[in-house]
Coordinates of C-alpha atoms and ligand atoms in Angstrom, one line a residue:
M677 CA -4.6 20.7 4.5
L678 CA -4.3 17.3 6.2
K679 CA -3.6 18.5 9.8
G680 CA -5.8 16.4 12.3
K681 CA -7.1 14.2 9.5
D682 CA -7.5 10.4 9.5
I683 CA -6.2 8.4 6.6
I684 CA -8.7 5.6 6.0
N685 CA -8.9 4.9 2.2
T686 CA -7.8 6.2 -1.1
A687 CA -11.2 7.5 -2.2
Q688 CA -10.9 10.3 0.4
F689 CA -8.0 12.2 -1.2
S690 CA -8.3 15.4 -3.5
P691 CA -5.6 15.9 -6.2
Q692 CA -4.3 18.8 -4.1
E693 CA -3.8 16.7 -1.0
L694 CA -2.0 14.0 -3.1
N695 CA 0.3 16.6 -4.6
L696 CA 1.0 17.9 -1.1
I697 CA 1.8 14.4 0.2
M698 CA 4.1 13.6 -2.7
N699 CA 5.9 16.9 -2.6
T700 CA 6.3 16.7 1.1
A701 CA 7.7 13.1 0.7
A702 CA 10.1 14.3 -2.0
N703 CA 11.4 17.1 0.4
F704 CA 11.9 14.6 3.1
E705 CA 13.7 12.2 0.8
K706 CA 16.1 15.0 -0.1
Q707 CA 16.6 16.0 3.5
V708 CA 17.4 12.4 4.5
K709 CA 19.8 11.9 1.6
D710 CA 21.5 15.3 2.5
E711 CA 21.9 13.9 6.1
N712 CA 20.0 16.7 7.6
I713 CA 18.8 16.2 11.1
I714 CA 15.0 16.4 10.9
R715 CA 13.2 17.5 14.0
N716 CA 9.6 18.2 12.8
M717 CA 8.0 15.8 15.2
E718 CA 10.3 16.2 18.2
G719 CA 8.4 15.7 21.5
Q720 CA 5.6 13.6 19.8
V721 CA 4.7 10.0 20.3
V722 CA 3.6 7.7 17.4
A723 CA 1.8 4.5 18.3
T724 CA 2.1 1.6 15.8
L725 CA -0.5 -1.2 16.4
F726 CA 0.0 -4.2 14.2
F727 CA -2.5 -7.0 14.8
E728 CA -1.4 -8.7 11.6
P729 CA 2.1 -9.6 10.3
S730 CA 4.1 -6.8 8.7
T731 CA 7.8 -6.1 7.8
R732 CA 7.8 -3.0 5.5
T733 CA 4.8 -1.2 6.7
R734 CA 5.6 -1.3 10.5
L735 CA 9.3 -0.8 10.1
S736 CA 9.0 2.1 7.6
F737 CA 6.4 3.9 9.8
E738 CA 8.7 3.4 12.8
T739 CA 11.8 4.6 10.9
A740 CA 9.8 7.5 9.6
A741 CA 8.8 8.5 13.1
N742 CA 12.3 8.1 14.3
R743 CA 13.8 10.1 11.4
L744 CA 11.3 12.9 12.3
G745 CA 12.5 13.0 15.8
A746 CA 9.3 11.4 17.3
R747 CA 9.3 8.5 19.7
V748 CA 7.5 5.2 19.0
I749 CA 5.3 2.9 21.1
T750 CA 4.4 -0.3 19.4
V751 CA 2.3 -3.5 19.5
A752 CA 4.0 -5.8 17.0
N753 CA 2.3 -8.9 18.2
P754 CA -1.4 -9.1 19.2
A755 CA -0.7 -11.9 21.6
S756 CA 1.3 -9.4 23.7
S757 CA -1.5 -6.9 24.1
S758 CA -4.8 -6.9 25.9
V759 CA -6.6 -7.8 22.7
A760 CA -5.6 -11.3 23.6
K761 CA -7.6 -10.9 26.9
G762 CA -10.7 -10.0 24.8
E763 CA -10.5 -6.3 24.9
S764 CA -12.6 -4.5 22.2
L765 CA -10.9 -2.6 19.4
A766 CA -12.7 0.6 20.5
D767 CA -11.4 0.3 24.1
T768 CA -7.8 -0.4 23.0
I769 CA -7.9 2.6 20.7
R770 CA -9.4 4.9 23.4
T771 CA -6.6 3.9 25.6
V772 CA -3.8 4.3 23.2
D773 CA -5.3 7.7 22.1
G774 CA -4.5 8.9 25.7
Y775 CA -0.8 8.1 25.2
A776 CA 0.1 8.9 21.5
D777 CA -0.2 11.9 19.2
V778 CA -0.7 9.8 16.0
I779 CA -2.0 6.2 15.8
V780 CA -1.1 3.8 13.0
M781 CA -2.9 0.5 12.9
R782 CA -3.1 -2.8 10.9
H783 CA -5.9 -5.1 11.7
P784 CA -7.4 -8.3 10.1
M785 CA -10.9 -7.0 10.0
K786 CA -12.2 -5.0 7.0
G787 CA -13.7 -1.8 8.3
S788 CA -11.7 -1.8 11.5
A789 CA -9.9 1.3 10.4
Q790 CA -13.0 3.4 10.5
I791 CA -14.0 2.0 13.8
A792 CA -10.6 2.8 15.3
A793 CA -10.6 6.3 13.8
D794 CA -14.0 7.0 15.3
N795 CA -12.7 6.1 18.7
A796 CA -9.6 8.3 18.5
E797 CA -9.3 12.1 19.0
H798 CA -5.8 12.0 17.5
P799 CA -5.1 11.4 13.8
F800 CA -5.4 7.8 12.8
I801 CA -3.7 6.1 9.9
N802 CA -4.9 2.8 8.3
A803 CA -1.9 0.5 7.7
G804 CA -4.2 -2.2 6.2
D805 CA -7.7 -3.3 7.3
G806 CA -8.1 -7.0 6.4
A807 CA -9.1 -7.4 2.7
G808 CA -10.3 -3.7 2.8
Q809 CA -7.8 -0.9 2.0
H810 CA -4.1 -0.1 2.4
P811 CA -4.0 3.6 1.5
T812 CA -0.4 4.3 2.6
Q813 CA 0.8 1.6 0.3
A814 CA -1.1 3.1 -2.7
L815 CA 0.5 6.5 -1.9
L816 CA 4.0 5.0 -2.0
D817 CA 2.9 3.2 -5.2
I818 CA 2.0 6.4 -7.0
Y819 CA 5.1 8.2 -5.6
T820 CA 7.1 5.3 -7.2
I821 CA 5.2 5.5 -10.5
R822 CA 5.9 9.3 -10.6
K823 CA 9.6 8.7 -10.0
E824 CA 9.9 5.7 -12.4
K825 CA 7.8 7.0 -15.2
G826 CA 8.0 10.8 -14.8
I827 CA 4.1 11.2 -15.0
L828 CA 1.2 9.6 -13.1
G829 CA -1.3 9.4 -15.9
G830 CA -2.0 8.0 -19.3
H831 CA -0.5 4.6 -18.6
T832 CA -1.9 1.1 -19.1
V833 CA -1.5 -0.7 -15.8
A834 CA -2.0 -4.5 -15.3
F835 CA -3.0 -5.7 -11.9
V836 CA -2.1 -9.3 -11.5
G837 CA -2.8 -12.0 -8.8
D838 CA -5.3 -12.0 -5.9
L839 CA -7.5 -9.0 -6.8
K840 CA -10.3 -10.3 -4.6
N841 CA -8.4 -10.3 -1.3
G842 CA -5.5 -7.9 -2.0
R843 CA -6.1 -4.6 -0.2
T844 CA -3.2 -3.0 -2.1
V845 CA -5.0 -3.2 -5.5
H846 CA -8.3 -2.2 -3.9
S847 CA -6.6 1.0 -2.8
L848 CA -4.4 1.7 -5.9
G849 CA -7.4 1.3 -8.3
Y850 CA -8.8 4.6 -7.0
F851 CA -5.6 6.5 -7.7
M852 CA -5.2 4.9 -11.1
A853 CA -8.8 6.0 -12.0
L854 CA -8.1 9.5 -10.7
Y855 CA -5.0 9.9 -12.9
R856 CA -6.7 8.5 -15.9
N857 CA -4.8 5.3 -16.3
K858 CA -6.4 2.3 -18.1
M859 CA -6.5 -0.8 -15.9
I860 CA -6.3 -4.5 -16.9
F861 CA -7.3 -6.8 -14.2
V862 CA -5.5 -10.2 -14.6
S863 CA -6.6 -13.0 -12.2
P864 CA -8.0 -16.4 -11.9
K865 CA -11.9 -16.3 -12.0
A866 CA -12.1 -17.1 -8.3
L867 CA -9.9 -14.1 -7.4
R868 CA -11.5 -11.4 -9.5
M869 CA -11.6 -7.8 -8.4
P870 CA -14.8 -7.4 -6.2
E871 CA -17.7 -6.3 -8.4
D872 CA -18.5 -3.3 -6.1
I873 CA -15.0 -1.9 -6.5
S874 CA -14.9 -2.4 -10.3
A875 CA -18.3 -0.7 -10.6
D876 CA -17.2 2.1 -8.3
L877 CA -14.1 2.6 -10.4
R878 CA -16.1 2.6 -13.6
S879 CA -18.5 5.2 -12.2
R880 CA -15.5 7.4 -11.7
G881 CA -14.7 7.1 -15.4
A882 CA -12.1 4.3 -15.2
E883 CA -11.5 2.2 -18.3
I884 CA -11.1 -1.4 -17.1
E885 CA -10.6 -4.7 -18.9
E886 CA -10.6 -8.1 -17.3
T887 CA -8.7 -11.1 -18.5
E888 CA -7.0 -14.3 -17.4
D889 CA -4.4 -14.0 -20.1
L890 CA -1.3 -12.6 -18.4
K891 CA 1.0 -12.7 -21.5
K892 CA -1.4 -10.7 -23.6
A893 CA -1.9 -8.2 -20.8
L894 CA 1.9 -7.7 -20.4
S895 CA 2.3 -7.1 -24.1
V896 CA 0.2 -3.8 -23.9
S897 CA 1.0 -2.7 -20.3
D898 CA 3.4 0.1 -19.3
I899 CA 3.2 -1.0 -15.6
V900 CA 2.5 -4.4 -14.1
Y901 CA 1.5 -4.4 -10.4
V902 CA 1.9 -8.0 -9.1
T903 CA 0.3 -9.3 -5.9
R904 CA 0.7 -12.3 -3.7
I905 CA -2.2 -14.8 -3.4
Q906 CA -3.4 -13.8 0.1
R907 CA -3.2 -17.2 1.8
E908 CA -4.4 -15.8 5.2
R909 CA -7.8 -14.8 3.7
F910 CA -8.7 -18.3 2.5
E911 CA -11.2 -20.4 4.5
D912 CA -10.2 -23.6 2.7
P913 CA -6.5 -24.3 2.5
A914 CA -7.2 -26.7 -0.5
E915 CA -8.5 -23.7 -2.5
Y916 CA -5.3 -21.8 -1.8
E917 CA -3.2 -24.8 -2.9
K918 CA -5.2 -24.9 -6.1
L919 CA -4.7 -21.2 -6.9
K920 CA -1.2 -20.5 -5.7
G921 CA 1.2 -20.3 -8.5
S922 CA -1.6 -19.2 -10.9
Y923 CA 0.6 -16.5 -12.4
I924 CA 4.4 -16.5 -12.2
I925 CA 6.4 -13.7 -13.8
N926 CA 9.8 -14.8 -14.9
R927 CA 12.5 -13.2 -17.1
A928 CA 11.4 -15.0 -20.3
L929 CA 7.9 -13.5 -19.9
I930 CA 9.3 -10.0 -19.3
D931 CA 11.4 -10.3 -22.4
Q932 CA 8.2 -10.7 -24.4
A933 CA 6.3 -7.9 -22.6
K934 CA 5.9 -4.3 -23.7
K935 CA 9.3 -2.7 -23.9
G936 CA 10.2 -0.6 -20.9
I937 CA 7.5 -2.2 -18.7
T938 CA 7.8 -1.3 -15.0
I939 CA 7.3 -4.0 -12.5
L940 CA 5.8 -3.2 -9.1
H941 CA 4.9 -5.4 -6.1
P942 CA 3.9 -4.3 -2.7
L943 CA 6.0 -7.3 -1.3
P944 CA 6.3 -9.7 0.3
R945 CA 6.6 -12.0 -2.8
V946 CA 6.1 -15.7 -2.5
D947 CA 6.7 -17.2 -6.0
E948 CA 4.8 -14.8 -8.3
I949 CA 8.0 -13.0 -9.5
S950 CA 11.0 -15.2 -10.1
T951 CA 14.3 -13.9 -8.7
D952 CA 15.7 -13.8 -12.3
V953 CA 13.5 -10.7 -12.8
D954 CA 15.3 -8.8 -10.1
E955 CA 18.2 -7.7 -12.4
Y956 CA 15.8 -6.3 -15.0
E957 CA 16.1 -2.5 -14.8
G958 CA 12.3 -1.9 -14.8
A959 CA 12.0 -4.2 -11.7
A960 CA 11.2 -1.4 -9.2
Y961 CA 9.7 -3.3 -6.2
F962 CA 12.7 -2.8 -3.9
R963 CA 12.9 0.9 -4.8
Q964 CA 9.1 1.0 -4.2
A965 CA 9.5 -0.4 -0.7
H966 CA 12.2 2.1 0.1
N967 CA 10.0 4.9 -1.0
G968 CA 7.5 4.0 1.6
L969 CA 9.8 5.6 4.2
Y970 CA 9.4 9.1 2.6
I971 CA 5.7 8.8 2.1
R972 CA 5.2 7.7 5.7
M973 CA 7.4 10.6 6.9
A974 CA 5.1 12.9 4.9
L975 CA 1.9 11.4 6.3
L976 CA 3.1 11.5 9.9
A977 CA 4.3 15.1 9.7
L978 CA 1.2 16.3 7.7
V979 CA -1.5 14.8 9.9
S980 CA 0.3 16.0 13.1
G981 CA 0.6 19.5 11.6
R982 CA 4.4 19.4 11.9
V983 CA 5.4 20.3 8.3
Ligands
LIG2387 C1 0.9 -5.9 1.5 C2 -0.2 -6.0 2.6 O1 0.0 -6.1 3.8 O2 -1.4 -5.8 2.1 N1 2.2 -5.8 2.1 C3 2.6 -4.5 2.4 O3 2.1 -3.8 3.2 N2 3.7 -4.2 1.7 C4 0.8 -7.0 0.5 C5 0.7 -8.4 0.9 O4 0.8 -8.7 2.1 O5 0.6 -9.2 0.0

C-alpha cells in the first residue's frame, strides 16, 4: 500500500494506511523486544540528510535502518556537505538518489520536502521541513496515544506552546481531526495556530477551541501535547525572550488537571515541562520518543517494499 510512496505531510494518509503503519510498528516492536534478528532491509542503503539540528529523529531513523539490516549514509551537519558550497537542494537530492534506496531529510525551509521528493526517484521521507510539517513525529504521537490510552479517538487534546512555528502540532492536528478528537489550542496570541491550518482542520470536521488559559484547558483535557517555543524561527531575539516561559507545566499544575491526563512532548524540552513532572505516571514523553524507533522501522520497511 505504501511501497514507493513519499511521506510528505499528515493530510496524505488514509485510515487504512495509518492502521498498516501502526500494526507494522507494533510487529517490529515485538520482534525487537524478542531479540529477533530482522533482515527486511538487508542490502539496502538509507540516506539521512539533516540540514537542521536533531537528536531523536536522526538517531531513531538510523537505528531503525540498522535494526532492519540496512546500511546508513548520513549528512548530520550541513557545513560538511556541498550545500555549504551553494549547491541547490534539487541537485543534492538528485545525487543522493543515485546512491540510496530511501532518502530521509530535515531542512529549515517549509516546502523543501516536496521539492526534494520531486527530485528523487526513490521514496522520500520528510523528517521536518522548517515550520511546515513533521509527519513521522505525528505518526509516533498517535502510536503513543493508542498505547497509552487504548483508543485513538474521542479525546480532548490540548496543544500548548508555539503553535505558530511548531511543525509537530501542524502535523498532529490532521490526525486528531481524522480520529474525531476535540482540540484546544493554548498559546500566547503571537504564537497562535496559523489560520490556514485551523480553517483546514475545521473544514475536515474538527472541533477546535482557542484559549490563553492553560489551567482551564488542563482541567478538561485527556491529553496535553506540549511544545517548545521555536527559538530558531524568530527573526527578533527580543520577541523570543518576551515569549519564552509563557507556559510552564509543573507538578502542582498537573495535580489540578483532569485526572489521568497524559502528557506528551515531541522533545527537546527547554523549560516548558518542569522535571518534577517526570515521575508522574501519565508523563509519556520519553516513552513517546522511544516509540519513534518502531514507527520509523515501519515507515522505512513499508516505503521500500520490504515488509
Ligand atoms: C521537534 C522538531 O524537530 O520539530 N523535535 C523532534 O523531532 N522530536 C520538536 C522541536 O524541535 O521542538
